[in-house]
XYZ file of C-alpha atoms in Angstrom:
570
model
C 5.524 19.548 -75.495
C 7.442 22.593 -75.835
C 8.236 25.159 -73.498
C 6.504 28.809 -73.749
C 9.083 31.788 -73.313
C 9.864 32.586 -69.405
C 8.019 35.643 -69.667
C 4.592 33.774 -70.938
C 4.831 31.694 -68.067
C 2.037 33.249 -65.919
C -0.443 34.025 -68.845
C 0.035 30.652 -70.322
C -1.006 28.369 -66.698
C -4.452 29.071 -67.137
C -4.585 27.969 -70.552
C -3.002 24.763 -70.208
C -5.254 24.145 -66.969
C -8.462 24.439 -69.092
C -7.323 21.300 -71.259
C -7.896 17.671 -70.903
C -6.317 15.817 -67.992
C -2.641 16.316 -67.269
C 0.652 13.298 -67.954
C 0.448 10.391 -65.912
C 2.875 10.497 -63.243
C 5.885 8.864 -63.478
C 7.705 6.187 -60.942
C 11.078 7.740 -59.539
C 14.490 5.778 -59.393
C 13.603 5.178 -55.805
C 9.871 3.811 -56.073
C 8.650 6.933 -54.674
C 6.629 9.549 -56.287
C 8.672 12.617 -58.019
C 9.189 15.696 -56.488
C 6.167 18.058 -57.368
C 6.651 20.675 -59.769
C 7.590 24.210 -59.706
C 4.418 26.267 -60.533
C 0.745 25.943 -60.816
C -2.311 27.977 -60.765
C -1.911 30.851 -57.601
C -3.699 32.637 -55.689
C -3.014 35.675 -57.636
C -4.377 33.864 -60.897
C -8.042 33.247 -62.089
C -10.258 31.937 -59.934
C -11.551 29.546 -62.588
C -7.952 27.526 -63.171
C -7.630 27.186 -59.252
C -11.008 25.626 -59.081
C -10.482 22.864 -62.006
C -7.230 22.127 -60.326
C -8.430 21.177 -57.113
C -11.318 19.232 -58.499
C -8.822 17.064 -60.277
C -7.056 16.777 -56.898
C -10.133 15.812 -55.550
C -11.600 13.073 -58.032
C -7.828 11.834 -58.330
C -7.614 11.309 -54.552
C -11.420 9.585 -54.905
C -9.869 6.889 -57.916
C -6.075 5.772 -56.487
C -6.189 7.282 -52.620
C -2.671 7.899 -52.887
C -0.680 8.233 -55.935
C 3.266 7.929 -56.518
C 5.003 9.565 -59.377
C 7.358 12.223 -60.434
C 6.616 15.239 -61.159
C 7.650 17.423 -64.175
C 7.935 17.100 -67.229
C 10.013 14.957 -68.626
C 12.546 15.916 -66.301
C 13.852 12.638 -63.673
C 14.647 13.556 -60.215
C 15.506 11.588 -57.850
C 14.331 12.998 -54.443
C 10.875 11.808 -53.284
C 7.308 13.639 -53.963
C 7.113 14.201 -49.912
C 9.903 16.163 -49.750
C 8.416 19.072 -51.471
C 11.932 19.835 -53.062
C 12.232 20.343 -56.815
C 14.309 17.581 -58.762
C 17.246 18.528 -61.078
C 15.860 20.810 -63.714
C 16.183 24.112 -64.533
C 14.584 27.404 -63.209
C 13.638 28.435 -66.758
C 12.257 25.129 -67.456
C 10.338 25.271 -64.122
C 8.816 28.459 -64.894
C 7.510 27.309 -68.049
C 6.664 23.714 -66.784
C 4.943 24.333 -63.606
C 0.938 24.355 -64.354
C 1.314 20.912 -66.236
C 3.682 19.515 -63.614
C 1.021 21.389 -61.154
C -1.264 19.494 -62.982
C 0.093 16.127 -62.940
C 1.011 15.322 -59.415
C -0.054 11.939 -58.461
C -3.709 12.075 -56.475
C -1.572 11.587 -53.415
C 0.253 14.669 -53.644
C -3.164 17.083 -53.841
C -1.882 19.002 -56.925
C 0.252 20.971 -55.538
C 0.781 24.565 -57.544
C 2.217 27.389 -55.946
C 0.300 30.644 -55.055
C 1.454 33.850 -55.815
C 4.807 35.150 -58.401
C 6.500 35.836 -55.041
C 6.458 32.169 -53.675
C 6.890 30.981 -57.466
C 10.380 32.618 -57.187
C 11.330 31.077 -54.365
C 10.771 27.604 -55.548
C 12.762 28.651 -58.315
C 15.518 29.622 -56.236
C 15.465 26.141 -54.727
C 14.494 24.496 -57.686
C 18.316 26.609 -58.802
C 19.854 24.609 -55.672
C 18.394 21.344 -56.195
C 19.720 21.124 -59.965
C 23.216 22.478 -58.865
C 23.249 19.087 -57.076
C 21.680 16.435 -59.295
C 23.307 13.510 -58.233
C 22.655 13.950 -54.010
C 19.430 12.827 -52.625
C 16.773 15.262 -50.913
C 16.733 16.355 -47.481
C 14.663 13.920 -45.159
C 10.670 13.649 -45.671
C 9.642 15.430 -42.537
C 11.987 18.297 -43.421
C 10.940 19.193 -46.843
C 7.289 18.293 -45.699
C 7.403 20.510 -43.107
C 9.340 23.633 -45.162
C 6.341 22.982 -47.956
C 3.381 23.259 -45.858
C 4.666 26.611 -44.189
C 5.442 27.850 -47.689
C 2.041 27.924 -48.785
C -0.347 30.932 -46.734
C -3.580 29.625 -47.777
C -2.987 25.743 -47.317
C -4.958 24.409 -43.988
C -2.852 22.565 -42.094
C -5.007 19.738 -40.956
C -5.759 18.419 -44.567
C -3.236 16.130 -44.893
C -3.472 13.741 -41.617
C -4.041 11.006 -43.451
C -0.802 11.022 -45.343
C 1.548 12.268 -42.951
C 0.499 9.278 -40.551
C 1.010 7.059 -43.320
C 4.515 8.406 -43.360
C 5.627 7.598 -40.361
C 3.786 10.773 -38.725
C 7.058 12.432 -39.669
C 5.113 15.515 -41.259
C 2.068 15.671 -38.800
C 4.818 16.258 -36.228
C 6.836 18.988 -38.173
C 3.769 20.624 -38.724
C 2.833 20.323 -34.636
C 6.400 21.148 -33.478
C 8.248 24.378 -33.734
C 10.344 25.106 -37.100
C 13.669 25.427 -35.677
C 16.069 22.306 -34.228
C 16.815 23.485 -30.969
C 13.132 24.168 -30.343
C 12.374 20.532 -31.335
C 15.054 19.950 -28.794
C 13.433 21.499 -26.492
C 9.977 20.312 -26.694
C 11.905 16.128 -26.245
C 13.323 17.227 -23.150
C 10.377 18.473 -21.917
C 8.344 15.470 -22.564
C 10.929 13.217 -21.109
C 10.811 15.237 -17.920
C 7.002 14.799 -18.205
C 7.615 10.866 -18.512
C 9.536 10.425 -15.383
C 7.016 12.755 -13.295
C 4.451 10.487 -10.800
C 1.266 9.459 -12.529
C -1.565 11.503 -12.580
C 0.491 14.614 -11.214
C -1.083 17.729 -12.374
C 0.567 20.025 -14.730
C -0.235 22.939 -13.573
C -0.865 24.045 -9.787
C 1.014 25.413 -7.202
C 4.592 25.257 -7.169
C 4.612 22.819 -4.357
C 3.263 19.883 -6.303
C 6.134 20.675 -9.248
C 9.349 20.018 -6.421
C 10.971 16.381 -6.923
C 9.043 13.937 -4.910
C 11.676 13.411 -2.186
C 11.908 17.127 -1.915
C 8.121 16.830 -1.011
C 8.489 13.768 1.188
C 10.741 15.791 3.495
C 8.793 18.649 3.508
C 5.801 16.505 4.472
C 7.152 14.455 6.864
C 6.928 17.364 9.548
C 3.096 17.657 8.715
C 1.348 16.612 12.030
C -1.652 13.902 11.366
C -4.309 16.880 10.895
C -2.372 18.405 8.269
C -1.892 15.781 6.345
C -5.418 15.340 6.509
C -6.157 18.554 4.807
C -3.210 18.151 2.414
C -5.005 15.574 1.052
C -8.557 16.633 0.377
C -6.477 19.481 -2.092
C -7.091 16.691 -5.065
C -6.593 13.239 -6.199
C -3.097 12.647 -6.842
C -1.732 14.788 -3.303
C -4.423 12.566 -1.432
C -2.330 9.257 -2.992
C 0.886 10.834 -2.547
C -0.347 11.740 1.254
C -1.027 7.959 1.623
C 2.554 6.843 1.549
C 3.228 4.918 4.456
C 6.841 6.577 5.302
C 4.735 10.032 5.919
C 2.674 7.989 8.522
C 5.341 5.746 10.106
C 6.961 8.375 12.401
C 2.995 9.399 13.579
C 2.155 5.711 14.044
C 4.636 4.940 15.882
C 3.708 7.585 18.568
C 0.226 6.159 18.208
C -1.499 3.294 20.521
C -2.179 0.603 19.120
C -0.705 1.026 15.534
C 1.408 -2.207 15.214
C 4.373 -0.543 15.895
C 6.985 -1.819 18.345
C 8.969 0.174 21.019
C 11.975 -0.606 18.872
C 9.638 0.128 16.195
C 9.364 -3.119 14.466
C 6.410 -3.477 12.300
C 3.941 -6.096 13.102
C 1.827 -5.888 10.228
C 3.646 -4.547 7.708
C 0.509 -5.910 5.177
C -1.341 -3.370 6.475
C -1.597 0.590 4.955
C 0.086 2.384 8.447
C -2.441 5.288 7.519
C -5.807 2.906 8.034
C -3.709 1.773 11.437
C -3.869 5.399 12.571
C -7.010 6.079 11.601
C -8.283 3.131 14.097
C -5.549 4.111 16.264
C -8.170 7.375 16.866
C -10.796 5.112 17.878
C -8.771 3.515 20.588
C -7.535 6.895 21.995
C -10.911 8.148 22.065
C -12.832 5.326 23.200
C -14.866 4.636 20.214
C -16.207 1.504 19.767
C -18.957 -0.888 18.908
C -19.552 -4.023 22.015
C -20.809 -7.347 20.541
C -20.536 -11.223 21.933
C -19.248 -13.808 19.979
C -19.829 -16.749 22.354
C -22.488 -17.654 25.441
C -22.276 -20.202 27.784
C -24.556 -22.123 29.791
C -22.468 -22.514 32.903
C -19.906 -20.611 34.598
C -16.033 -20.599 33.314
C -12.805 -19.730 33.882
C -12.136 -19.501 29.738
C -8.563 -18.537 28.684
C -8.078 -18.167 25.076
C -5.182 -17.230 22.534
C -5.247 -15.581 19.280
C -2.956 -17.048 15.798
C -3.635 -15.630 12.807
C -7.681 -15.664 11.875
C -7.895 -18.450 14.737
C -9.128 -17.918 17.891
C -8.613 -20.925 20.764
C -10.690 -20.576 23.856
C -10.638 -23.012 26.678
C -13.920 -24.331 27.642
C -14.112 -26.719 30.931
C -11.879 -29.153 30.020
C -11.962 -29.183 26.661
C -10.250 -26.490 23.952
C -12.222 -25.327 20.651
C -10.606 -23.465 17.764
C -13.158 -21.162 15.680
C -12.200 -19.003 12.914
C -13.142 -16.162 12.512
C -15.222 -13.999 9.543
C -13.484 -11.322 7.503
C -14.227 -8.684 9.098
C -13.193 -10.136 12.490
C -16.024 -9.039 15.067
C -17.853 -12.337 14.464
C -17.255 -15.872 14.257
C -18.157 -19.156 12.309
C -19.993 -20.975 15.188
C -18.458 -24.290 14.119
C -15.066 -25.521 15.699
C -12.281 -25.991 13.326
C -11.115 -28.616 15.979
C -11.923 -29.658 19.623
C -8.765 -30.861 21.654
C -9.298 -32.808 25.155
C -7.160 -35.098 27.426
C -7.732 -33.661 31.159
C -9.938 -35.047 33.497
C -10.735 -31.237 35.222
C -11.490 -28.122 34.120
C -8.531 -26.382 31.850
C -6.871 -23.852 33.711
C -4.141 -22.422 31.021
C -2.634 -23.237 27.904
C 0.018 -21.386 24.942
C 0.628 -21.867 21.305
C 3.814 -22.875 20.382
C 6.041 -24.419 17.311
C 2.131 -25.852 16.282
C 1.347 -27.305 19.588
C -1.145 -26.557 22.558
C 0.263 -27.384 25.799
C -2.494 -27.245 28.178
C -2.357 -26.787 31.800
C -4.796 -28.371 33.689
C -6.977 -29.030 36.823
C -6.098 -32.745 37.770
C -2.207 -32.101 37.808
C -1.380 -32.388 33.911
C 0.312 -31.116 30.978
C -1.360 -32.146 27.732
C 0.292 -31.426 24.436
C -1.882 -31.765 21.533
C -0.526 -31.050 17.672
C -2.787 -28.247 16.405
C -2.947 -30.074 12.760
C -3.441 -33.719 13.663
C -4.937 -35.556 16.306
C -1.498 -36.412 18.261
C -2.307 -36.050 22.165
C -0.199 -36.718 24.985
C -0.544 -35.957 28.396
C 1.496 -36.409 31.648
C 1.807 -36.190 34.957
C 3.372 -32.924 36.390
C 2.315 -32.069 39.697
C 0.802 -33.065 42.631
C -2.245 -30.831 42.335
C -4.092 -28.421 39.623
C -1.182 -26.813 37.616
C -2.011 -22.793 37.604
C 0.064 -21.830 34.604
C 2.197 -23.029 31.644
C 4.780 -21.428 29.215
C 6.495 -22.608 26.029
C 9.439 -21.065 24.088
C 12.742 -22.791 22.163
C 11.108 -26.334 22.626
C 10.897 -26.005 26.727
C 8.168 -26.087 29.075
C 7.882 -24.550 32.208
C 5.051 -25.001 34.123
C 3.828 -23.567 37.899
C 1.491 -25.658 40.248
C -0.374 -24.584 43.708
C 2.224 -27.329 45.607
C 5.008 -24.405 45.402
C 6.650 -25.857 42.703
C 7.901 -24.846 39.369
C 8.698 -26.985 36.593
C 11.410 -27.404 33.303
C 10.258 -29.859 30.672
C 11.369 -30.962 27.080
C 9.128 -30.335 24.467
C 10.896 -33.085 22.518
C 8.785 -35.882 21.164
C 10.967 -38.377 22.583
C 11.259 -37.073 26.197
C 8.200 -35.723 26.837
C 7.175 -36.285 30.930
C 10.827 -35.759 32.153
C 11.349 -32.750 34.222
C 14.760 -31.297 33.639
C 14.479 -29.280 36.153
C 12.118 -28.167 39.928
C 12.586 -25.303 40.972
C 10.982 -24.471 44.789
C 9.212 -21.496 45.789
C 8.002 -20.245 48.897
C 4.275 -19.885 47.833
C 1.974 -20.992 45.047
C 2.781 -20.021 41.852
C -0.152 -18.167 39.731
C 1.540 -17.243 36.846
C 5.000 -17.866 35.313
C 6.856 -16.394 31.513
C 9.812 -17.724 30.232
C 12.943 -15.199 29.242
C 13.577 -14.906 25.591
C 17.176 -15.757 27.064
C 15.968 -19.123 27.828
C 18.291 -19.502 30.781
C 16.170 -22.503 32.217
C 16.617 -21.502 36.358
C 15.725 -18.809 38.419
C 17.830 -15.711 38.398
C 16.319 -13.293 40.663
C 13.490 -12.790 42.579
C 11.646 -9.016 41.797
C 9.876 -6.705 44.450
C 10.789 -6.648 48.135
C 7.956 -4.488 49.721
C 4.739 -6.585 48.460
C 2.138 -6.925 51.380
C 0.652 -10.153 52.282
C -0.966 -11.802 50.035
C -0.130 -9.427 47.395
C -0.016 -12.612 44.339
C 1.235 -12.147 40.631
C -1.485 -13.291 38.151
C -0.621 -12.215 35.258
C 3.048 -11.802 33.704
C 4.623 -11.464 30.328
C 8.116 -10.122 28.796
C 8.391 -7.188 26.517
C 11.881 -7.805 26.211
C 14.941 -9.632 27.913
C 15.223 -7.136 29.685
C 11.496 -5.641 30.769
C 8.844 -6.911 31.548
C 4.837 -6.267 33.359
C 3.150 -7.804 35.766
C -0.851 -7.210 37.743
C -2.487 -9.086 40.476
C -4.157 -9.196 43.565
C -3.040 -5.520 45.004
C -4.026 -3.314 42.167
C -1.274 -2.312 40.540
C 0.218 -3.065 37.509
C 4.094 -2.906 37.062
C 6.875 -2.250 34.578
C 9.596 -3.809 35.507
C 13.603 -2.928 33.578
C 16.088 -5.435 35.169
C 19.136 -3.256 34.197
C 17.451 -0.620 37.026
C 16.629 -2.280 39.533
C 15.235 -6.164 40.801
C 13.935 -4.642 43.868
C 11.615 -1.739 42.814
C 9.730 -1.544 39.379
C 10.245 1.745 37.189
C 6.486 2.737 36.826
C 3.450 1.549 37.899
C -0.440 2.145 37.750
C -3.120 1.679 40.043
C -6.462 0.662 39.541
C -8.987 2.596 40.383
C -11.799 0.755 41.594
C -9.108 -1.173 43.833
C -10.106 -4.223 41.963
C -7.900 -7.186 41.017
C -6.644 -6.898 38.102
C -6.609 -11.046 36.671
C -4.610 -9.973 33.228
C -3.016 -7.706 31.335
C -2.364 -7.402 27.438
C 0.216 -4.682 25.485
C 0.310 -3.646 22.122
C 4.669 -3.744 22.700
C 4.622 0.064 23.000
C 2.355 2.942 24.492
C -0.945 0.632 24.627
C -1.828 -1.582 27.787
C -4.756 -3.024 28.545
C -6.004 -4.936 31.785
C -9.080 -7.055 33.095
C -10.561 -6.471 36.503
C -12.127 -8.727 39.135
C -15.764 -6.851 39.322
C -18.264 -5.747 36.757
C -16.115 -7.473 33.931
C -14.389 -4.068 33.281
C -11.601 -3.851 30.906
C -9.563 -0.550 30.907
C -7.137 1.075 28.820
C -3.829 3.036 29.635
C -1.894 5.308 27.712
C 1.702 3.838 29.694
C 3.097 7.871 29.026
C 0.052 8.903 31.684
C -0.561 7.749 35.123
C -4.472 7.947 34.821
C -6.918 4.769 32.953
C -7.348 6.034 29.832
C -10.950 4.831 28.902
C -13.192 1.694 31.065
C -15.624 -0.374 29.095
C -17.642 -2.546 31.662
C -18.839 -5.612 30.244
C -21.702 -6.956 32.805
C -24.313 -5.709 35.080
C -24.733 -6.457 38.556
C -26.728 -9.432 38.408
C -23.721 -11.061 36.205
C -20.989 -9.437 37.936
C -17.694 -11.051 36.906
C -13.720 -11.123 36.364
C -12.385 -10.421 32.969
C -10.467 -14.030 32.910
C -8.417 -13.702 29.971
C -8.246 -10.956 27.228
C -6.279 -10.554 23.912
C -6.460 -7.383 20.979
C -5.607 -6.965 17.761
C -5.068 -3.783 16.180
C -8.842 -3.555 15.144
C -10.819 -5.547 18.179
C -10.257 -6.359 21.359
C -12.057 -9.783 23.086
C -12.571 -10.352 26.883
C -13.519 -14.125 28.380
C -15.892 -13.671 31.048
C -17.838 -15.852 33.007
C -20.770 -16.398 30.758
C -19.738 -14.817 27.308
C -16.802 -13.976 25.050
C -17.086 -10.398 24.471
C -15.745 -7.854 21.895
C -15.173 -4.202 21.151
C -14.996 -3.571 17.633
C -12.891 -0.261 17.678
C -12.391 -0.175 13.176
C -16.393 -0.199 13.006
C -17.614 1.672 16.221
């Protein structure tokens, strides 16, 4: 084929365009198509040679889907038909040679021509500076890719998808991103930051929700609980954020009933704090739903304990275990197990290292292994033993002959007393120290009227501890004050016995009284009963024996029935 005169380039495209297919593309040193060529049928040409080009685009693209070759004429670059860069030949040659290399691009590289005599003289003038350097390879794909498609006005930009994802995606993304490096820069960094923002934050809002997460943990840490209520009904990912538990520690722990220590040891660290506060509500309020879980024929003196989803509740002289259902206001009437061994009704027992030790009625201590059917039972006193206590594999136990007792839990000397200790009256109630000294230290109180009896006692801490009974009052008691006066105390009042006493380990407390089976909760920063829930009528008037809470439901042995006040469902 031989080359028309530079100046009969433009007349002589259309003419070539109107005969019979063009060359069949050629294989480049590489494997990969040749780079397209130079000039084809414009914009500014006829109308009729743009039309026959881009059918032959079209039914090429329909016969191979994507085509490799080189492009020109004869002439073998080496630089790859993506880059859009002209291979080593000539700008004369390219002005004469562009509608037949236009002409014969592979199917895959849609025919590719330029448009007007402006843009053909710019791929000249880079056709000029791809010759000057035969022997160096092309650019990288997405580069020329990306100069080619912005080269050509009329091109639509989304008509090659298919290709540049077959690529790599190298071109769809040139195309996408902005020309210039330190824009493409720009647009990484920018993602990145996006990468290592919280999931689902928005993009766009006020500039609150765009400081750093610990930024916005500060600020919302001295949010009250309404606030950060309302913070969180702004949308979906502030309502998650809102639900992180440090934002709701410092408010539980000034909450009753939370699971929050004095010291502010977590009880039930399983549990979201913001659901504990929530219910906390309900006990500060009052709310809550009464139910009973167990009846009983006769009258009792129950006494019951609470491990795990267990609940053990002395009945006569027997002990049943029951768990209890999910949602913990009900129970599975059958007894996981039934332990006996005293001859009389039981008067007290504890839970400890997976033992019962049982106080009872005929002058006893059984211990009984929780898993197994292992019983024992001695002799302790010479009559009914009130009250037992177990901690660091010792037993202490307290007896209506004015005698206190030190036992070994050990499997081997079980029955010997390591210890009496004598008292001047009977002894209702007894608690061992966590300091496990094993003999009396002190005696508390000095101005107690007659017949003013402890029934109910239990330590806090080494060092405090509270205390109820038969003159009304409960007591706090700090031993580095003062053994001779208590540091607060409340009254009830009803003036009512109070048989027992329960606390949640920080502002909570709650006690049973001797008539109308009234439990009543204290807020230990007031002096005034917080809320009273009586549990009988007058008919069925009776103490509240024994009573135990969780941080969900509190249950209260009575007479006749095991009662309980469902404060999470109310």
């Amino acid at each position: 084929m031989v080359s028309p005169p530079p100046g009969a380039a433009a007349a002589a495209a259309p003419a070539r365009l109107c005969v019979g297919p063009g060359p069949r593309p050629l294989m480049g040193s590489q494997g990969h198509p040749g780079p397209p060529g130079n000039c084809g049928p414009g914009e500014g040409e006829g109308g009729e040679a743009r039309k026959l080009q881009e059918g032959r685009v079209a039914r090429g693209k329909r016969r191979k889907g994507k085509g490799k070759g080189k492009a020109g004429a004869g002439q073998g670059g080496r630089g790859s038909g993506a880059e859009g860069n002209p291979g080593p030949q000539k700008a004369k040659e390219a002005a004469g040679l562009g509608a037949e290399a236009g002409a014969s691009a592979g199917p895959g590289e849609e025919g590719e021509g330029c448009g007007s005599v402006e843009e053909r003289e710019r791929r000249i003038v880079r056709g000029d500076a791809g010759s000057a350097g035969a022997g160096k390879e092309a650019r990288g794909r997405g580069d020329g890719k990306k100069e080619e498609w912005r080269v050509r006005p009329g091109r639509r930009e989304d008509a090659r998808p298919g290709r540049a994802q077959g690529r790599g995606g190298q071109a769809w993304g040139c195309i996408a991103g902005a020309g210039a490096p330190g824009e493409a820069m720009a647009a990484a960094t920018e993602e990145e930051a996006a990468a290592r923002e919280p999931a689902g934050r928005p993009a766009a809002g006020p500039a609150l929700l765009r400081l750093p997460e610990e930024l916005l943990l500060l600020i919302c840490s001295y949010l009250d609980m309404r606030a950060l209520g309302r913070l969180a009904q702004v949308c979906r990912w502030l309502r998650r954020f809102t639900s992180c538990d440090l934002l709701w520690r410092r408010i539980a722990r000034a909450s009753l009933n939370s699971g929050f220590t004095r010291l502010g040891t977590d009880l039930m660290a399983n549990v979201p704090v913001k659901e504990r506060v929530k219910v906390s509500q309900n006990w500060r309020l009052g709310r809550c739903r009464e139910g009973i879980l167990l009846k009983w024929r006769c009258s009792q003196m129950p006494w019951m304990q609470l491990e795990g989803d267990s609940l053990y509740i002395s009945q006569a002289n027997f002990i049943l275990a029951y768990q209890f259902c999910p949602d913990g206001a009900s129970l599975n009437r059958r007894p996981l197990g039934v332990f006996a061994g005293h001859d009389e009704d039981v008067c007290h027992f504890v839970l400890a290292n997976s033992h019962i030790i049982s106080a009872g009625g005929d002058g006893k201590i059984g211990v009984h292994k929780i898993h197994s059917t292992f019983t024992v039972k001695y002799s302790a006193h010479e009559q009914e033993v009130n009250c037992v206590d177990c901690r660091g594999g010792i037993i202490v136990s307290g007896s209506r002959d004015r005698t206190a007792k030190v036992w070994p839990l050990a499997s081997g000397r079980l029955g010997q007393c390591l210890h009496t200790i004598q008292t001047e009256d009977r002894v209702w109630s007894i608690a061992i120290s966590p300091l496990l000294s094993g003999q009396l230290m002190m005696h508390l109180g000095s101005d107690f009227p007659p017949g003013a009896g402890v029934l109910d006692v239990m330590y806090e801490s080494p060092s405090t501890l509270l205390s109820c009974g038969y003159d009304t009052y409960v007591r706090y008691w700090d031993l580095r004050a003062s053994v001779r006066k208590c540091v607060m105390e409340w009254e009830e009042p009803h003036d009512s016995t109070l048989y027992c006493l329960q606390t949640d380990g920080n502002h909570l407390l709650a006690t049973g009284s001797s008539y109308y089976g009234v439990v009543r909760l204290w807020d230990r920063r007031q002096r005034a009963c917080l809320h009273a829930f009586p549990l009988t009528s007058t008919p069925l008037s009776s103490p509240v024996y024994c009573l135990r809470f969780t941080t969900k439901h509190l249950y209260a042995a009575l007479s006749y029935n095991l009662h309980v006040l469902d404060f999470q469902n109310p």
